[in-house]
XYZ file of C-alpha atoms in Angstrom:
549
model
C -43.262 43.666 20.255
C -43.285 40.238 21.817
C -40.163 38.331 20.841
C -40.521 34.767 19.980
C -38.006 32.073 21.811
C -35.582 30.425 19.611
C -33.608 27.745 21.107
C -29.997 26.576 20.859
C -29.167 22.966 20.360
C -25.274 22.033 20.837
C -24.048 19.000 18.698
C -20.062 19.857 19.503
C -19.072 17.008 22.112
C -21.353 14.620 20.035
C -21.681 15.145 15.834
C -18.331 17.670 16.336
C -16.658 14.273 17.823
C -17.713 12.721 14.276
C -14.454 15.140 13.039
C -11.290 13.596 11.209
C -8.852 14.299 13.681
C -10.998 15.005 16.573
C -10.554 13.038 19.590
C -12.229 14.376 22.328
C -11.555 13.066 26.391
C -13.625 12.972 29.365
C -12.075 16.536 30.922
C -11.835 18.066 27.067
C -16.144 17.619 27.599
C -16.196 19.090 30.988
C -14.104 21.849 29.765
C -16.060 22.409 26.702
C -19.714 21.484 28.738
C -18.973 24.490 30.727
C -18.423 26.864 28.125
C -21.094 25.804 26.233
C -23.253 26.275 29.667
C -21.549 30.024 30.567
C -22.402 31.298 26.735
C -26.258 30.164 27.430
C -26.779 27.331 25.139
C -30.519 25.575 25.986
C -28.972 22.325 25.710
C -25.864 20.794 25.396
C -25.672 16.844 23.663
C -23.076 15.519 25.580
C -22.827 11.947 23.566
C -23.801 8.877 23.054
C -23.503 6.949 26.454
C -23.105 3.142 26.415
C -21.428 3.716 22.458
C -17.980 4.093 23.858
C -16.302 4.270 27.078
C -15.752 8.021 26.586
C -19.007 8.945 26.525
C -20.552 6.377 29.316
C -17.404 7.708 31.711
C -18.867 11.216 31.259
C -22.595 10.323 31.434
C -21.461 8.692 34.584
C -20.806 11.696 36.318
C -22.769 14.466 34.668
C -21.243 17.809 34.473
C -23.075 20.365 36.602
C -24.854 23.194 34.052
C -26.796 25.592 35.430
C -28.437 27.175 32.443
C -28.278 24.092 29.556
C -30.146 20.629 29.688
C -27.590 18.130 29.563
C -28.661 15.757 26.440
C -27.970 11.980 25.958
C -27.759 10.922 21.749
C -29.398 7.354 21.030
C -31.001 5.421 18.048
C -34.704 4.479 18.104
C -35.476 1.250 19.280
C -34.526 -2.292 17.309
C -38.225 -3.387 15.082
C -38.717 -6.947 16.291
C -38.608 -5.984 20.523
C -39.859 -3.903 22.920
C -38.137 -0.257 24.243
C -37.776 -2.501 27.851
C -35.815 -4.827 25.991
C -33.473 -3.009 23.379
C -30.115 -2.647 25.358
C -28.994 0.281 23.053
C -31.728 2.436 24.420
C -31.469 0.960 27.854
C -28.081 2.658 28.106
C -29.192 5.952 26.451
C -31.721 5.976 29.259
C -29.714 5.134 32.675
C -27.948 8.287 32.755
C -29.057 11.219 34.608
C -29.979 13.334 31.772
C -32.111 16.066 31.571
C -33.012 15.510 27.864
C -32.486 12.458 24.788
C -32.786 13.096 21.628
C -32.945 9.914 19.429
C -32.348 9.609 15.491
C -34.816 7.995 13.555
C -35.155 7.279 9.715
C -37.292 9.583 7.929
C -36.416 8.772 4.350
C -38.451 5.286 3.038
C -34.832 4.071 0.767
C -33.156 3.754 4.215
C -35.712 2.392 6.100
C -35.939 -0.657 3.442
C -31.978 -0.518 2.574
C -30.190 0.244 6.486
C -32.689 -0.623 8.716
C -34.512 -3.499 6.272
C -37.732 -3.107 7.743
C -41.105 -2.001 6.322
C -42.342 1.737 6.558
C -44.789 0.911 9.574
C -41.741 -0.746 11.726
C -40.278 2.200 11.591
C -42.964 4.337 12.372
C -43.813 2.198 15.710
C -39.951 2.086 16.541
C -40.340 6.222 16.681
C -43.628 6.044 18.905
C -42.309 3.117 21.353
C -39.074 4.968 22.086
C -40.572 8.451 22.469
C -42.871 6.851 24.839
C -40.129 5.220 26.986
C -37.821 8.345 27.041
C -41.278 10.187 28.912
C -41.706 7.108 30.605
C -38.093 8.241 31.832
C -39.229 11.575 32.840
C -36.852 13.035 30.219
C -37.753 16.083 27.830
C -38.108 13.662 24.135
C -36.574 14.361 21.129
C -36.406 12.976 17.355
C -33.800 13.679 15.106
C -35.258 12.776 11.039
C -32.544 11.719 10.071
C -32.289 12.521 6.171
C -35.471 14.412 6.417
C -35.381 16.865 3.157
C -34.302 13.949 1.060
C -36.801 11.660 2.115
C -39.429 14.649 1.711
C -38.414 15.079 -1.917
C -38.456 11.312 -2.288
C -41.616 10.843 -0.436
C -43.070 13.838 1.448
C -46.083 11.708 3.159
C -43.981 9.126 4.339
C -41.482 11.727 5.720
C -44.346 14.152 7.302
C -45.612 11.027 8.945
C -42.257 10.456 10.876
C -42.580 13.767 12.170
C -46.106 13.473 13.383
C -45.948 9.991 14.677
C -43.193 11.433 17.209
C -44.813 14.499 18.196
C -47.925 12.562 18.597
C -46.428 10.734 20.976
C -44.886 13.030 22.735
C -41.702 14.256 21.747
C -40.909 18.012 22.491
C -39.039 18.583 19.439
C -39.221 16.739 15.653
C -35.603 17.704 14.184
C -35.755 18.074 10.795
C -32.452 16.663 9.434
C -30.116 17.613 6.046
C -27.785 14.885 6.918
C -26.350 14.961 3.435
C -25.835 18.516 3.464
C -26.721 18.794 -0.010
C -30.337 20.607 0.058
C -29.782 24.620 -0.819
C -31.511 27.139 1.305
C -34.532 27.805 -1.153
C -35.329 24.265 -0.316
C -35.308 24.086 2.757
C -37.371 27.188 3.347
C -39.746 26.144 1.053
C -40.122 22.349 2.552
C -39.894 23.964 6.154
C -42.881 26.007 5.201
C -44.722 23.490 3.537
C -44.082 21.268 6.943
C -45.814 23.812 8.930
C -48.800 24.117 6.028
C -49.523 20.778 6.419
C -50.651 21.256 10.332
C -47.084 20.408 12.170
C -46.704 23.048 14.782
C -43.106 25.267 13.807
C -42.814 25.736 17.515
C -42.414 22.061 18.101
C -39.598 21.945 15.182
C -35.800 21.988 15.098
C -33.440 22.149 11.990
C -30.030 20.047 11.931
C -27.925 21.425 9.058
C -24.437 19.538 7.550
C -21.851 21.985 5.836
C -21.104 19.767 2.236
C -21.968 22.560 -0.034
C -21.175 25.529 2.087
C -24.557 26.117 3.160
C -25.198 25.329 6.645
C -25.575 28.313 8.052
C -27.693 29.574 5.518
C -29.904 26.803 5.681
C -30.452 26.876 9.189
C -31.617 30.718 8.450
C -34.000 29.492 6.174
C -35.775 27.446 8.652
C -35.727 29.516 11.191
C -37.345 32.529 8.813
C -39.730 29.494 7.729
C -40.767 28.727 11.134
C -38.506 26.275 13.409
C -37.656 27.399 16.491
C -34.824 25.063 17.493
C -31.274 25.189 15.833
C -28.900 22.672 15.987
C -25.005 23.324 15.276
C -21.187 22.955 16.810
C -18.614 25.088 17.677
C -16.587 26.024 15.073
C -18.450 23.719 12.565
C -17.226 21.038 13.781
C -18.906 17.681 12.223
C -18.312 14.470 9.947
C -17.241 15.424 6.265
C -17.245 19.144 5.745
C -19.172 20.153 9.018
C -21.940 20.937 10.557
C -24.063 24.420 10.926
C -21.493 26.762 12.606
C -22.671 28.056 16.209
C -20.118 30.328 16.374
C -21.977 32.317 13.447
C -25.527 31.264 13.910
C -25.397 32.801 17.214
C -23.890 36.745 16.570
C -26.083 36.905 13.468
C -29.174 35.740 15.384
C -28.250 38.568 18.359
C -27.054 41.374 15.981
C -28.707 41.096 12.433
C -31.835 43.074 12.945
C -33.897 40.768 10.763
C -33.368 38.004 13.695
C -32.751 39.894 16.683
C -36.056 42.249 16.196
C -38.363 38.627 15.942
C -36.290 36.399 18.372
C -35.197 35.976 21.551
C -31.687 33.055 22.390
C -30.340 32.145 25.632
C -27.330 33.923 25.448
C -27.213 37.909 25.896
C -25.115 40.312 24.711
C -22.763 39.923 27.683
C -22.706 36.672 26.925
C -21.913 37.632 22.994
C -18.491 39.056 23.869
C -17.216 35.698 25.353
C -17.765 34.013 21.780
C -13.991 34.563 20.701
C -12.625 33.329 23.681
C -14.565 30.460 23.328
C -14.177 29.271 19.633
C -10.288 29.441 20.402
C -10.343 27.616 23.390
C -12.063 24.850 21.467
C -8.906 25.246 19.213
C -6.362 24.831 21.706
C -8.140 21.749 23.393
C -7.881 19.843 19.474
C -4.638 21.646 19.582
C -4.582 23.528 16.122
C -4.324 26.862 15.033
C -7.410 29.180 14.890
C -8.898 29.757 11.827
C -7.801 33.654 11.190
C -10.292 33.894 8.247
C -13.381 32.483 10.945
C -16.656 34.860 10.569
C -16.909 37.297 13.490
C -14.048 35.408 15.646
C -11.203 35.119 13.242
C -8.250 36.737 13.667
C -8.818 38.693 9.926
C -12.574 39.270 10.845
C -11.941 43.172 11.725
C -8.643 43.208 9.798
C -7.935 45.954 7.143
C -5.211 46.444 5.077
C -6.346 48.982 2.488
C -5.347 52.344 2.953
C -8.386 54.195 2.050
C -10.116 51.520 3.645
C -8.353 52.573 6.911
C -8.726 55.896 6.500
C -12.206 55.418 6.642
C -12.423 53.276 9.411
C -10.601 55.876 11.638
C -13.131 58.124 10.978
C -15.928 55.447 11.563
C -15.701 51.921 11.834
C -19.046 51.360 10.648
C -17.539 52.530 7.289
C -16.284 49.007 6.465
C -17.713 46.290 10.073
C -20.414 44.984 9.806
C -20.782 44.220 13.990
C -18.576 46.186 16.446
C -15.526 43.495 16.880
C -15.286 43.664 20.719
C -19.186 42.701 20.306
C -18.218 39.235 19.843
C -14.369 38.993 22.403
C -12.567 40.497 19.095
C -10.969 43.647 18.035
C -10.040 45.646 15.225
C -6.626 44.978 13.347
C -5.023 47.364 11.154
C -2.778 45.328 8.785
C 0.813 46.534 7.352
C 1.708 45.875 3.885
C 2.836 47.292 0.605
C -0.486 48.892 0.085
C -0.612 50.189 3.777
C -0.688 54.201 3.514
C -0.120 56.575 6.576
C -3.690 55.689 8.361
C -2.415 52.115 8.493
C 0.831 53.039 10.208
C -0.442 54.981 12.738
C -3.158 53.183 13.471
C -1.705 50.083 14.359
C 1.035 52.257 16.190
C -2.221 53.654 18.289
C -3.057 49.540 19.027
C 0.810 48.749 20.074
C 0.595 51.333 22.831
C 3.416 53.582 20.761
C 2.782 56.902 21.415
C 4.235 59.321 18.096
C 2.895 62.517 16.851
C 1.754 62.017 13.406
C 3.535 64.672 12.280
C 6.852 62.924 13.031
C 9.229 62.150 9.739
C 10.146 58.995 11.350
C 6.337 57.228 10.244
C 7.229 57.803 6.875
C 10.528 56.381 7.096
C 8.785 53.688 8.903
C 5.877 53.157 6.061
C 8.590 53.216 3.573
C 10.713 50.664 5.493
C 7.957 48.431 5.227
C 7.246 48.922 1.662
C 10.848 48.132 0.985
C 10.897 45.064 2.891
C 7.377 44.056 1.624
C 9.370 44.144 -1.975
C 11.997 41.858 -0.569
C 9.380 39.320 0.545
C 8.585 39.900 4.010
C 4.750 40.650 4.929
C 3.658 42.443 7.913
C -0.256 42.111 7.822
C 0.035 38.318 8.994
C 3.007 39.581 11.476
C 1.977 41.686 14.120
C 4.833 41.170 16.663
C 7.931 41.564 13.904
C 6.113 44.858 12.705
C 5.916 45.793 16.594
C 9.483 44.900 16.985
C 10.395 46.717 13.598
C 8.461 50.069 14.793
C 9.533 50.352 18.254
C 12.995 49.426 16.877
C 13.101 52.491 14.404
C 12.076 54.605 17.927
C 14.820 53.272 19.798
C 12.335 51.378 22.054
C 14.040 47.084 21.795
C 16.784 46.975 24.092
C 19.162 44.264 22.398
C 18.448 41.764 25.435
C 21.280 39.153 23.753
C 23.679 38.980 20.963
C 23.650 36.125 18.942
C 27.602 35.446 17.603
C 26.980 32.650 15.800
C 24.849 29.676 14.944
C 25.688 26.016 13.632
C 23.043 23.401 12.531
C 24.435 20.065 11.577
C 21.746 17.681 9.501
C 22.780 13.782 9.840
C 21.393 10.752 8.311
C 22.539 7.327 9.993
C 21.521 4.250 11.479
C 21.071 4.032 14.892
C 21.659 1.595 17.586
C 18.511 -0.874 16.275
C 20.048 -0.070 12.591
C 17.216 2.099 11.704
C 17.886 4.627 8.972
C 17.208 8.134 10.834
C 17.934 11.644 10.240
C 19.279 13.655 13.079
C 19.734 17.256 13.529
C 21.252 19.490 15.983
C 22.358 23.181 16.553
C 24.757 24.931 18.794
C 24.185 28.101 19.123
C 26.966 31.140 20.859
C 24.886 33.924 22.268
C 25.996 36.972 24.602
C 23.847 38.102 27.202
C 25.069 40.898 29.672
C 29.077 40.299 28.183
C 28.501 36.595 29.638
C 29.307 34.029 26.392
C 27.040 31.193 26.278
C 26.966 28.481 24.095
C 23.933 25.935 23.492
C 23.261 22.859 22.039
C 19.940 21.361 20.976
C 18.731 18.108 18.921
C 15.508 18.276 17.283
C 13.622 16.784 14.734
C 14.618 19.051 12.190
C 16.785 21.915 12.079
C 14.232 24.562 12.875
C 13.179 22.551 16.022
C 17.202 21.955 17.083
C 17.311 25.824 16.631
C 14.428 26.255 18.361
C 15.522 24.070 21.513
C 19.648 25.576 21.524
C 18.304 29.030 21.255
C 15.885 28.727 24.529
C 17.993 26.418 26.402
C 19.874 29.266 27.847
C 19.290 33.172 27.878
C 20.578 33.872 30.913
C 18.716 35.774 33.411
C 16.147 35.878 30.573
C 15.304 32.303 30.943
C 12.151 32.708 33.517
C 10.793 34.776 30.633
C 10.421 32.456 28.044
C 9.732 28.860 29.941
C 6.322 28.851 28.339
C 7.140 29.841 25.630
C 6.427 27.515 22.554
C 5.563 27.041 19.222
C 1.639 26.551 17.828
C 2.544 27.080 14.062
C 5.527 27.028 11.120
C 4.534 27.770 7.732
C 6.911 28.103 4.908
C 6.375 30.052 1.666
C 8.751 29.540 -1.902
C 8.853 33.332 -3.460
C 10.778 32.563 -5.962
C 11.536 29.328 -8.461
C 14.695 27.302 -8.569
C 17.311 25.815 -5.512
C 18.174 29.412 -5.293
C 14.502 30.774 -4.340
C 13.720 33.598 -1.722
C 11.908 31.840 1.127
C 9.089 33.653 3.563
C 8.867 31.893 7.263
C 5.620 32.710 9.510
C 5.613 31.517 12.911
C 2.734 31.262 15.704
C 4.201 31.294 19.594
C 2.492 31.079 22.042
C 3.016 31.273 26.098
C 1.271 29.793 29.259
C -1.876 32.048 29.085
C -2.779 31.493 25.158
C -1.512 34.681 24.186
C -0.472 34.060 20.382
C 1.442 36.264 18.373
C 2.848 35.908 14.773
C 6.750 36.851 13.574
C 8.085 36.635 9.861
C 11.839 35.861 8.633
C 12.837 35.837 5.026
C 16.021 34.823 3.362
C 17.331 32.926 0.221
C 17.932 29.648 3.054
C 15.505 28.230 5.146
C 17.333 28.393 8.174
C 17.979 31.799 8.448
C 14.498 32.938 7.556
C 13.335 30.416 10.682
C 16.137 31.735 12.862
C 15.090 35.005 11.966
C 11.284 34.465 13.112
C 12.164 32.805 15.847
C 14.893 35.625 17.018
C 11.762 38.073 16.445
C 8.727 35.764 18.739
C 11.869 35.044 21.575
C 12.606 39.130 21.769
C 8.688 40.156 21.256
C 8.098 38.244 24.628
C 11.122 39.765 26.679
C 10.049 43.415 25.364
C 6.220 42.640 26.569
C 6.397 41.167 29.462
C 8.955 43.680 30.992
C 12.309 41.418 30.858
C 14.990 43.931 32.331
C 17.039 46.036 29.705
C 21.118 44.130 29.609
C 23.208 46.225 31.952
C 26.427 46.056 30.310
C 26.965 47.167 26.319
C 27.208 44.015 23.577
C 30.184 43.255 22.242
C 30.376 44.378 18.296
C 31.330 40.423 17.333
C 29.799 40.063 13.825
C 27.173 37.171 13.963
C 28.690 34.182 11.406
C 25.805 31.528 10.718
C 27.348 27.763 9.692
C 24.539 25.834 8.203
C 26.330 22.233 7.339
C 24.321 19.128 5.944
């Protein structure tokens, strides 16, 4: 059976700009352009040139795709002059694009209340400016802006938006839920009702916002209704809650047989298995953490924790995945906790490299380590490297690279030299490496960071090993109530080539529990990349810990 061609539509580097907190620069565009352009998207909106100096900088110099059409974002034309004369549109047009997509009103309340013009103005501003981008030689687009709201207000005056610019020539009429508040039964329904009424569904796109969860799904809906472009952005990127997530349109569209039987997308299943790499990459251009609960590319999207549900998965993955993880760049995590049974253990044993027969007493004294420590507050399943380090530790497999002897982290509130009130912090901390006593200071901006910056300031000949070393994330967790409470520190590291890995510390003070997860990320590197086992026994010096404020 012939498969029909759906097409992609990449809104990241223009409505995923629209973000709180996202802040995008001319080389973070190139960088994501390419991606976008390796993973097969049909075309990539790269902005809105002349709209800020951003955007015109990159138009300037296009980025050179070899499988997307690079995409320039514009408004129609101003009512009350010509396309030749509306500078807006001028500068949507100089660039060397292969493709403009403009927005256009398609709702009558903000035609009379944003634009305050009449119906027909509107309608001719749609026609005039699809004409000139053609004029341009560029492939036209309309976005209807508001379209499903202005189709429930008035479906004739909406329809006719979307006719007027195919009729004059646009390739695609996007129908736009720029509130994000239409459910997918609508939208399938409308879509269809589009199509009924003589509008061609090949000719059709759908633009989906996130504000009640249903992006996705709607973007389904049209597509089962008949539109064969999809708009979206990495990651859901977009203004309020987001727009249509790419990054889950696109494995459900290649692996859900309900889509992949019917359609056929630009990117392949080659192309599938770079999807992980590049929804984290995205991540560590805005510089934030991943989202570990993400559909198909989050770290948890293949994690189990169950022990029956392990069991099963041993025997068959298929028990409890939905896709095969490495379909999509991921893989399969077995988590460690208190309800982790013997499956668990040696699974995630298997996926550290450690070879043990399962036979072997010591993976019950292991499982029941856990358990006990899971009791005093520490948690495994969101810790990967510290249950490494606490496995291969129990097999005599950590060499004890360094020794700390003692730590000290002063807290101080003063004024400084300008007489601003500040608070100050700084740690010194006495570490053995090889029988050579070293002793490092470090200032930070709290004492985590001080301890942070003593602790790496000197290792010795481990040094080289942990220059790029640094890290992504801190969370802290109260266990228990009162001053006294236990308290549960996760930390993300992270080196030079984006590995990340996770280490846990737990303690009735803050400090320690940091110092702790921070002793566990530092010794996790040495022990994977290969730093040299010490050649001289540690001394048996107690460690002391000062904490003074």
């Amino acid at each position: 059976m012939t498969r029909e061609r759906l097409y992609l539509f990449d809104t990241t580097l223009r409505d995923g700009a629209q973000t709180q907190g996202v802040d995008f620069n001319v080389e973070d565009k190139r960088l994501i352009a390419g991606l976008l352009d390796e993973l097969g998207i049909d075309y990539i909106e790269g902005g809105y040139p002349g709209a800020n100096p951003t955007d015109t900088s990159f138009f300037g110099d296009r980025p050179a795709l070899k499988r997307a059409k690079f995409t320039a974002f514009g408004m129609t034309k101003r009512a009350g002059r010509s396309a030749a004369n509306d500078p807006g549109l001028a500068a949507v047009l100089e660039p060397d694009t292969d493709a403009v997509c403009l927005v256009a009103k398609s709702w009558d309340f903000h035609v009379a209340v944003a634009l305050g013009i009449t119906n027909e103005e509107n309608l001719e501003s749609i026609a005039d400016s699809v004409g000139a981008i053609a004029a341009k030689r560029r492939e036209p687009m309309i976005d209807c802006e508001h379209f499903f709201d202005g189709y429930k207000a008035n479906p004739a005056y909406a329809l006719a938006c979307v006719k007027t610019a195919l009729d004059a020539g646009a390739r695609w009429a996007v129908l736009c839920d720029t509130n994000g508040g239409t459910l997918p039964d609508e939208v399938e329904r409308i879509v269809r009702e589009v199509i009924a009424s003589g509008v061609p569904g090949e000719r059709l796109g759908i633009h989906a916002h996130n504000d009640t969860e249903n992006a996705v799904a709607n973007s389904l809906a049209a597509i089962r209704a008949g539109v064969r472009q999809v708009q979206g952005t990495l990651n859901g990127l977009g203004e309020r809650c987001g727009n249509a997530n790419m990054v889950s349109l696109i494995p459900t569209l290649l692996l859900k047989k309900e889509y992949a039987d019917r359609f056929e997308i630009g990117v392949g299943r080659d192309d599938l298995k770079r999807l992980t790499h590049v929804s984290r990459t995205l991540d560590e251009v805005l510089n934030r953490a991943p989202n570990r609960y993400a559909p198909y590319v989050g770290e948890a999207a293949f994690a189990s924790k169950a022990g029956i549900h392990v069991s099963a998965i041993l025997k068959d993955p298929k028990t409890y995945e939905h896709v095969p993880p490495e379909s999509v760049g991921n893989q399969r995590i077995i988590a460690v906790s208190a309800q982790a049974g013997r499956s668990n253990i040696l699974a995630t044993l298997e996926a550290a490299g450690i070879e043990i027969d399962p036979k072997d007493a010591r993976v019950q004294r292991l499982l029941d380590e856990v358990k006990e420590r899971e009791f005093l507050g520490y948690s495994y399943d969101g810790a990967g490297a510290s249950f490494e380090l606490l496995a291969r530790r129990l097999l005599g497999q950590v060499p004890e690279y360094f020794l700390i002897e003692s730590f000290r982290v002063l807290v101080e509130r003063r004024y400084n030299a300008v007489g601003d009130l500040v608070t100050v912090s700084e740690a010194t901390v006495k570490i053995n490496v090889d029988g050579e006593k070293l002793i490092s200071v470090g200032e930070g901006n709290g004492p985590v960071n001080a301890l942070d910056q003593a602790l790496r300031k000197d290792l010795g000949k481990y040094s080289p090993f942990i220059d790029d070393l640094r890290l992504a994330d801190f969370k802290v967790r109260i266990l228990t109530s009162g001053t006294e409470a236990v308290t549960r520190v996760l930390i993300e590291s992270m080196d030079g080539q984006g590995n990340r890995w996770f280490t846990v510390g737990v303690s009735p003070n803050i400090v320690d529990a940091s110092f702790q997860a921070l002793l566990d990320s530092i010794t996790y590197k040495l022990l994977r990349d290969g730093a040299p086992a010490p050649e001289r026994p540690k001394s048996k010096s107690s460690r002391k810990t000062e904490i003074r404020v």
